[in-house]
CSV table of C-alpha atoms in Angstrom, one decimal:
chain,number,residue,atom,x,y,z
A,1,UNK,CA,88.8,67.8,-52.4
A,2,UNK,CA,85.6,69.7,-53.1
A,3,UNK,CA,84.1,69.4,-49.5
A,4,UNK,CA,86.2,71.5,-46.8
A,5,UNK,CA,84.5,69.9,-43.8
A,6,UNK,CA,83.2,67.0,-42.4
A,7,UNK,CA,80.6,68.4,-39.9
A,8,UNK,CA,78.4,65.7,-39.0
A,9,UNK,CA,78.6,61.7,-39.5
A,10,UNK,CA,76.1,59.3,-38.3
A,11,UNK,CA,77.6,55.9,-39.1
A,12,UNK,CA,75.4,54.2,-42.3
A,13,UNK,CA,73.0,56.6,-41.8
A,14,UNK,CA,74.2,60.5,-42.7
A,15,UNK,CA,76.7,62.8,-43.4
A,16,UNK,CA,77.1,66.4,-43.8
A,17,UNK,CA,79.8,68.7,-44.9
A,18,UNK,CA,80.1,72.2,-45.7
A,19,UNK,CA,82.4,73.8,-48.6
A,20,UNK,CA,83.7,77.4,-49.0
A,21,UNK,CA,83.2,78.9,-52.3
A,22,UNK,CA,86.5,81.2,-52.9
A,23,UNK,CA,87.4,83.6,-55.5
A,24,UNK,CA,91.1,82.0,-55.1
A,25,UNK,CA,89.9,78.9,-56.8
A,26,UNK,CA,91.1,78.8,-60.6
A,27,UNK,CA,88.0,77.6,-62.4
A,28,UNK,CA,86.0,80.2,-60.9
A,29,UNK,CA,88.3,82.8,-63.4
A,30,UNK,CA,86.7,81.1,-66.4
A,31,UNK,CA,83.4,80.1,-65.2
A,32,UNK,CA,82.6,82.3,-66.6
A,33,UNK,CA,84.9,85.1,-67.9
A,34,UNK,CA,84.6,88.3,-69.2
A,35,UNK,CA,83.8,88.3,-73.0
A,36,UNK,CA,81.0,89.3,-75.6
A,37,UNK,CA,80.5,93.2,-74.0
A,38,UNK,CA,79.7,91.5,-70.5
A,39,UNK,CA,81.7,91.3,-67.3
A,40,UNK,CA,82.7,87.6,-65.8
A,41,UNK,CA,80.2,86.1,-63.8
A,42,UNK,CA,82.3,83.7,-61.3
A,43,UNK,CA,79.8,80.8,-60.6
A,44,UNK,CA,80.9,77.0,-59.0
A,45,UNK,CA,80.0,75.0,-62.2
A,46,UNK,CA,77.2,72.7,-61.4
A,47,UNK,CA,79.5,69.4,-62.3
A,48,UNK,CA,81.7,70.4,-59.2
A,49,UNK,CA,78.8,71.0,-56.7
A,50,UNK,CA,77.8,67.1,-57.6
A,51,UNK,CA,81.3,66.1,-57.0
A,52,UNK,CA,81.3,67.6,-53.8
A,53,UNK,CA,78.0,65.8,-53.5
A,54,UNK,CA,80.0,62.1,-54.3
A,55,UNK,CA,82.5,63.2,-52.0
A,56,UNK,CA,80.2,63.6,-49.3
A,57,UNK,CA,77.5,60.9,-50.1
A,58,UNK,CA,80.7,58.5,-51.0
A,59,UNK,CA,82.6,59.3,-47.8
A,60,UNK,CA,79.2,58.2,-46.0
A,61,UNK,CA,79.0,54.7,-47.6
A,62,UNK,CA,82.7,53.7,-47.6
A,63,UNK,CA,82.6,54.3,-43.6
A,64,UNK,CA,80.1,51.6,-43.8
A,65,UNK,CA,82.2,49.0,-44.2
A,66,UNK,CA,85.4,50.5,-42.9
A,67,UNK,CA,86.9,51.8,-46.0
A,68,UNK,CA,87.7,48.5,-47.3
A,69,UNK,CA,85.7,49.1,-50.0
A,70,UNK,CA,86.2,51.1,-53.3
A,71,UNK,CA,83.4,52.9,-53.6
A,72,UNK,CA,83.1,54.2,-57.1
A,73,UNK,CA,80.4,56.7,-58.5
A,74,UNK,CA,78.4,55.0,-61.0
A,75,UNK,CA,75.3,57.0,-61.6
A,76,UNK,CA,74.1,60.4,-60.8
A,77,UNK,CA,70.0,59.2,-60.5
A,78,UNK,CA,68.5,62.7,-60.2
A,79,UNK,CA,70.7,66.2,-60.0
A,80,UNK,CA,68.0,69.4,-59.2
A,81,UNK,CA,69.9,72.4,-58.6
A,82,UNK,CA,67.8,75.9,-59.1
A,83,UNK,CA,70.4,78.5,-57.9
A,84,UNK,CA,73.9,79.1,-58.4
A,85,UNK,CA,76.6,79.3,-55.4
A,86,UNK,CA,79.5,81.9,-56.1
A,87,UNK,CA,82.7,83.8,-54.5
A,88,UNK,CA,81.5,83.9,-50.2
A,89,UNK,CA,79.1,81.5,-50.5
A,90,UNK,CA,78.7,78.5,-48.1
A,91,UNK,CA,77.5,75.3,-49.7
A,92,UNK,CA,76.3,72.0,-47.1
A,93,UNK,CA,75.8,69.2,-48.2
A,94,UNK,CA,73.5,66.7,-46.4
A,95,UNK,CA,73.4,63.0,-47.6
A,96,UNK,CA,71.6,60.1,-46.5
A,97,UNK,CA,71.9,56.8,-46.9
A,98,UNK,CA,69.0,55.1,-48.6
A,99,UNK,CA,70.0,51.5,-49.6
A,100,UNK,CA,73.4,49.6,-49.2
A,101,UNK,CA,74.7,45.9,-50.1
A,102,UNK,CA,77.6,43.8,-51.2
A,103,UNK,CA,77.3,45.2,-54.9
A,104,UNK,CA,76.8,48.8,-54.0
A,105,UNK,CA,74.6,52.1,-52.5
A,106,UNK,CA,71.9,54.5,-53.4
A,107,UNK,CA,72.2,57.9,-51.2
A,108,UNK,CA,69.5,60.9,-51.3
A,109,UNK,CA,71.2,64.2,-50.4
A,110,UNK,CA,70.5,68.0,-50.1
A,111,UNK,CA,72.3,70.7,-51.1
A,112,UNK,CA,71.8,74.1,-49.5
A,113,UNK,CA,73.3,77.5,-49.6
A,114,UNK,CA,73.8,79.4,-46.2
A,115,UNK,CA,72.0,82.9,-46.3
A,116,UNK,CA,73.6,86.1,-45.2
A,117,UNK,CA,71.6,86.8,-42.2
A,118,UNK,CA,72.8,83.3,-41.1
A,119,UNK,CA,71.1,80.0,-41.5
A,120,UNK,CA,70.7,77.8,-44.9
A,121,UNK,CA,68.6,77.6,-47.8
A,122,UNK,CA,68.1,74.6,-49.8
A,123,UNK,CA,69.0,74.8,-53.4
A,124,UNK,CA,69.0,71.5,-55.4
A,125,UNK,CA,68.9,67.3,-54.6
A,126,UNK,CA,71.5,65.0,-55.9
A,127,UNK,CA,70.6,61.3,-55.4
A,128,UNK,CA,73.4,59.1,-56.6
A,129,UNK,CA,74.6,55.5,-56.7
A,130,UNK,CA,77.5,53.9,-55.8
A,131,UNK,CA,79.6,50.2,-56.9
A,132,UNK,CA,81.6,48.6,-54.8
A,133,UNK,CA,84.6,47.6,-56.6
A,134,UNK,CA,86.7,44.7,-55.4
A,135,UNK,CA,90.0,43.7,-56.5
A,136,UNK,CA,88.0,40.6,-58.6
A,137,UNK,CA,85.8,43.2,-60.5
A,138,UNK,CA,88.4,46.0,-60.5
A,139,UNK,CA,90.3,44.3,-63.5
A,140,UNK,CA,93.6,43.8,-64.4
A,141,UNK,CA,96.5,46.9,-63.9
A,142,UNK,CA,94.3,48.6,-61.0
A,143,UNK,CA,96.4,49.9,-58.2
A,144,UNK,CA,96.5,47.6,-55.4
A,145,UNK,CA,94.6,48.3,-52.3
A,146,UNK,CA,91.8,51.2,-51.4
A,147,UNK,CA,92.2,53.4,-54.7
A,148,UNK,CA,89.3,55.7,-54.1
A,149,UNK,CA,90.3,56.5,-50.2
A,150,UNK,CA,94.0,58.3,-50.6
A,151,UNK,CA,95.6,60.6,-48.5
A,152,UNK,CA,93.5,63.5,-49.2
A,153,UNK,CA,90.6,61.5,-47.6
A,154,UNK,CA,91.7,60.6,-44.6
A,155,UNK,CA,93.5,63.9,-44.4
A,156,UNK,CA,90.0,65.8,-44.6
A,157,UNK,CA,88.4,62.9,-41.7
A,158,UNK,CA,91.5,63.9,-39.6
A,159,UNK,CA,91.2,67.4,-39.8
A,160,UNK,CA,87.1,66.7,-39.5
A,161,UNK,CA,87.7,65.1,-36.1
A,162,UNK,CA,86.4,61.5,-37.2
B,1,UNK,CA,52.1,43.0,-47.1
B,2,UNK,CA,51.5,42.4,-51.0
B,3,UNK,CA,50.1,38.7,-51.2
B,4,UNK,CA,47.0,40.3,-52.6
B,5,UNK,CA,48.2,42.0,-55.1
B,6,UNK,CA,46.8,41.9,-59.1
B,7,UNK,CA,49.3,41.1,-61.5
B,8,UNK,CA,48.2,44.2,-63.5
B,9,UNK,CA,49.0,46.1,-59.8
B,10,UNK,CA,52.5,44.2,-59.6
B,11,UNK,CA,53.2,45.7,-63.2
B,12,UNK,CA,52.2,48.7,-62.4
B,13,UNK,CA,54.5,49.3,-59.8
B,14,UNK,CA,57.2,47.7,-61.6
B,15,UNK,CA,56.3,50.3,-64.5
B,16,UNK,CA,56.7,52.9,-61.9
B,17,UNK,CA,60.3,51.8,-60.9
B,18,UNK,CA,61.6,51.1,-64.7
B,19,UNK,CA,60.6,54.7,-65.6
B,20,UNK,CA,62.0,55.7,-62.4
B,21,UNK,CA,65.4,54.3,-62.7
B,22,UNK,CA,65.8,54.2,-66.5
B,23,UNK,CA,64.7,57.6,-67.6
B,24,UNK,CA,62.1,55.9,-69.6
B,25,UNK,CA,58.7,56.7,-70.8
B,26,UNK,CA,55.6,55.0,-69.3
B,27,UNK,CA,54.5,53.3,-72.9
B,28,UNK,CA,57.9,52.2,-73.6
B,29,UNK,CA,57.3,49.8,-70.5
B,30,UNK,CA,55.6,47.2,-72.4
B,31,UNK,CA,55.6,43.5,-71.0
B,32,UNK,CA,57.8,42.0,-74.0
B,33,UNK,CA,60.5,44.9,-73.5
B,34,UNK,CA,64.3,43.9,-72.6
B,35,UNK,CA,65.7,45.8,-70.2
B,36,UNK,CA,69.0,46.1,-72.2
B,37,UNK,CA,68.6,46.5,-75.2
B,38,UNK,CA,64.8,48.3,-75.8
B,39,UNK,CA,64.8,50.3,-72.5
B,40,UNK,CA,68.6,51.3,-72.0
B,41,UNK,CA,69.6,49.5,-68.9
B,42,UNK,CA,73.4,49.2,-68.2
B,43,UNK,CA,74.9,47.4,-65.5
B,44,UNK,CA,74.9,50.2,-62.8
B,45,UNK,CA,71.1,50.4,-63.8
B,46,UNK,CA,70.4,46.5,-62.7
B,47,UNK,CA,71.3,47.7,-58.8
B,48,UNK,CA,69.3,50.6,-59.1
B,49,UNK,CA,66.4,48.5,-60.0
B,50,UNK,CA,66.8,46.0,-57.5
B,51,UNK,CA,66.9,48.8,-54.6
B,52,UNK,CA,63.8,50.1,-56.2
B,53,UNK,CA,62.3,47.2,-56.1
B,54,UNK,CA,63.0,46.5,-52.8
B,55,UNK,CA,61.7,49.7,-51.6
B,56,UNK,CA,58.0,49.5,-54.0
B,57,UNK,CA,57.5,45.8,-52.6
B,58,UNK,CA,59.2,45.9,-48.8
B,59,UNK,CA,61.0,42.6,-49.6
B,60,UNK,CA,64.9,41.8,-50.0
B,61,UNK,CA,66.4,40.5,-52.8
B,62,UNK,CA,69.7,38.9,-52.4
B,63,UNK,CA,72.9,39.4,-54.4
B,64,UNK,CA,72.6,37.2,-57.5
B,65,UNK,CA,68.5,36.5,-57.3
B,66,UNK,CA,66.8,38.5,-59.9
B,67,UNK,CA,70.1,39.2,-62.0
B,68,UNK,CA,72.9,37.1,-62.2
B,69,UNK,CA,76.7,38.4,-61.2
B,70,UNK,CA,79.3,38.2,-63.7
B,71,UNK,CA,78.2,35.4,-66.2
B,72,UNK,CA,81.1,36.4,-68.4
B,73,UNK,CA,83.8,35.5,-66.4
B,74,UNK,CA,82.0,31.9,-65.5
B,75,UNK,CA,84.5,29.4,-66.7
B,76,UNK,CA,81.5,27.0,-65.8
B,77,UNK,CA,78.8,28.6,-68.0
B,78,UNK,CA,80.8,30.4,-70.6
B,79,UNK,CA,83.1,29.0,-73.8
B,80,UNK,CA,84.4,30.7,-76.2
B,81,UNK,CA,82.2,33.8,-76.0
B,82,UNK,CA,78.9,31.4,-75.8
B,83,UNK,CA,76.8,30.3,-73.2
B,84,UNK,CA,77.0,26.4,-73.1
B,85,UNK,CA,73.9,24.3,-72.6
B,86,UNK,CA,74.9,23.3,-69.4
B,87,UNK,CA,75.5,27.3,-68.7
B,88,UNK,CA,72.3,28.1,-69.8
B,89,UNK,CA,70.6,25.1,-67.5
B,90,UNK,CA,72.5,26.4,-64.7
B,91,UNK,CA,71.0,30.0,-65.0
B,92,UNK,CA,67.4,28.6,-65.9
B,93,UNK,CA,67.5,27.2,-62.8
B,94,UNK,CA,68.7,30.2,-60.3
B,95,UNK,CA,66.9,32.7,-62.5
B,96,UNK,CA,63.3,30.6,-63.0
B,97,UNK,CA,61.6,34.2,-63.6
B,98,UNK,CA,64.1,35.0,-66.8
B,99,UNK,CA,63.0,34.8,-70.1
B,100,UNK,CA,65.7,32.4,-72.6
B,101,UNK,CA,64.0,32.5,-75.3
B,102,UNK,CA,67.1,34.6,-77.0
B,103,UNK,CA,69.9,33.0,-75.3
B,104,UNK,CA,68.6,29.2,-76.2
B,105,UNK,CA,68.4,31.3,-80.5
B,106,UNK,CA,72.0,32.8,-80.0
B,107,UNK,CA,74.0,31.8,-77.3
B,108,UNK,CA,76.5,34.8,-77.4
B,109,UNK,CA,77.9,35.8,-74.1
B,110,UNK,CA,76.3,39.3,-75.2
B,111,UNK,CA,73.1,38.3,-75.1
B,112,UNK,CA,72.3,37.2,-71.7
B,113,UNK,CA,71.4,40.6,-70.6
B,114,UNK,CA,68.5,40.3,-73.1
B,115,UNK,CA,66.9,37.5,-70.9
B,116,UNK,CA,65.5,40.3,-68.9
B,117,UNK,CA,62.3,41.4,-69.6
B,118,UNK,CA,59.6,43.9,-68.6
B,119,UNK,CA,57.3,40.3,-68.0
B,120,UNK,CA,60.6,38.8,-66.0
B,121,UNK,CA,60.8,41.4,-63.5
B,122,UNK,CA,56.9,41.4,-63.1
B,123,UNK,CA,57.2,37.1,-62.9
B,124,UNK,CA,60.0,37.6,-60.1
B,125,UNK,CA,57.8,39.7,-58.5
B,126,UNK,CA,55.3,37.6,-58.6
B,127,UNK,CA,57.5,34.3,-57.4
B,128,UNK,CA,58.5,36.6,-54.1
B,129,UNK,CA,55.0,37.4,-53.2
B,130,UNK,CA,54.0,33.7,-52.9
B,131,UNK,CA,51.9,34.1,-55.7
């Protein structure tokens, strides 16, 4: 997963959820290593922050309807970030929920970086839509059941408190 | 809201939500572009534009209304790849604001996103206001 906590969830309306940025993760090694007379510079790579984003704003708009959705990312409609998070950084994500039908979602959301005398600063906007993917449009050979809500998911709700 | 709007006012907004949600450039937005094939649009694209639209105009537009939902896998409207006449009736008739011009040519099952228009969206538009 690429949030760490669910800290806030107001049903069809907005979600937030923070992540840890930790030396211990692997990528952070080669993004970016050492090389070319200059020492690594450990930065989360942008792509991850907006998955954590989808995670978040996804989360948010499969509890619509229960989870018996599959709610798949289909666009990424605007992605603003101007600073980068690294090693002790706190990242929060904050998205809303614009639009929602039977096809699919639109969410707006924040992204901020906590400041080391405490508080947050915002950093970049990730606005991203969602499809809804039955079984009838998820074609043949796709798993049976929720394939977008495993184990992982509910295990982060759980330990969330929702 | 809206009843009194201009045409040219109803484009203009419709502009302003095509360049939003494709990536487009205001003068590619002209009245005779498709939405496909000149302006870029892919499926996910077709939602985003109706939740724009929604939000420019303060209306709802139901599943289905301004763009049709899985023509290809209509056993009714589709044979053989092709649209059949009575497919293509079918659709004139739930999608009154769509331009068939290129379907009614070359009835490929390809081509019915091309019925979409810069002019259809603004016509749909149009058709909810109670113009």
């Amino acid at each position: 997963m690429w949030i760490d906590r669910i800290v806030e969830l107001i049903p069809r309306e907005r979600l937030v959820a923070v992540k840890n940025v930790s030396l211990a993760e692997g990528h952070l090694h080669d993004h970016f290593a050492a090389g070319g007379g200059r020492g690594a510079l450990p930065i989360m790579p942008a792509s991850l922050i907006i998955e954590g984003m989808a995670q978040a704003a996804g989360i948010l708009v499969g509890h619509a309807e229960g989870f018996r959705e599959n709610v798949i990312l289909a666009k990424v409609s605007l992605a603003e970030l101007d600073a980068d998070a690294g090693p002790g950084d706190a990242l929060r994500y904050t998205a809303v929920l614009r639009q929602f039908d039977g096809a699919g979602a639109s969410t707006e959301g924040t992204v901020e970086r906590r400041l080391p005398q405490g508080g947050w600063e915002p950093i970049g906007r990730i606005d991203l839509m969602f499809s809804h993917v039955g079984a009838e449009r998820a074609g043949p050979g796709a798993p049976a059941g929720n394939f977008v809500f495993g184990e992982s998911f509910k295990t982060l709700l759980r330990l969330s408190g929702f | 809201m809206g009843t009194c709007m201009t045409r040219d006012e109803i484009f203009a907004k419709v502009r302003t939500v095509l360049v939003d949600a494709l990536a487009v450039d205001e003068d590619e937005v002209t009245p005779s572009a498709v939405l496909t094939r000149d302006l870029g649009a892919e499926s996910i694209d077709f939602l985003d534009v109706v939740f724009r639209l929604e939000q420019a105009f303060g209306f709802k537009i139901a599943q289905g209304e301004l763009f049709p939902d899985n023509v290809q896998q209509d056993s009714r409207y589709v044979k053989d790849g092709r649209v059949t006449p009575q497919g293509i009736a079918a659709l004139k008739e739930r999608l009154p604001h769509a331009d068939f011009a290129v379907l009614e040519r070359d009835p490929q099952v390809a081509k019915v996103g091309e019925i979409f228009t810069v002019d259809s969206v603004v016509r749909f538009v149009e058709r909810k206001l109670g113009k």
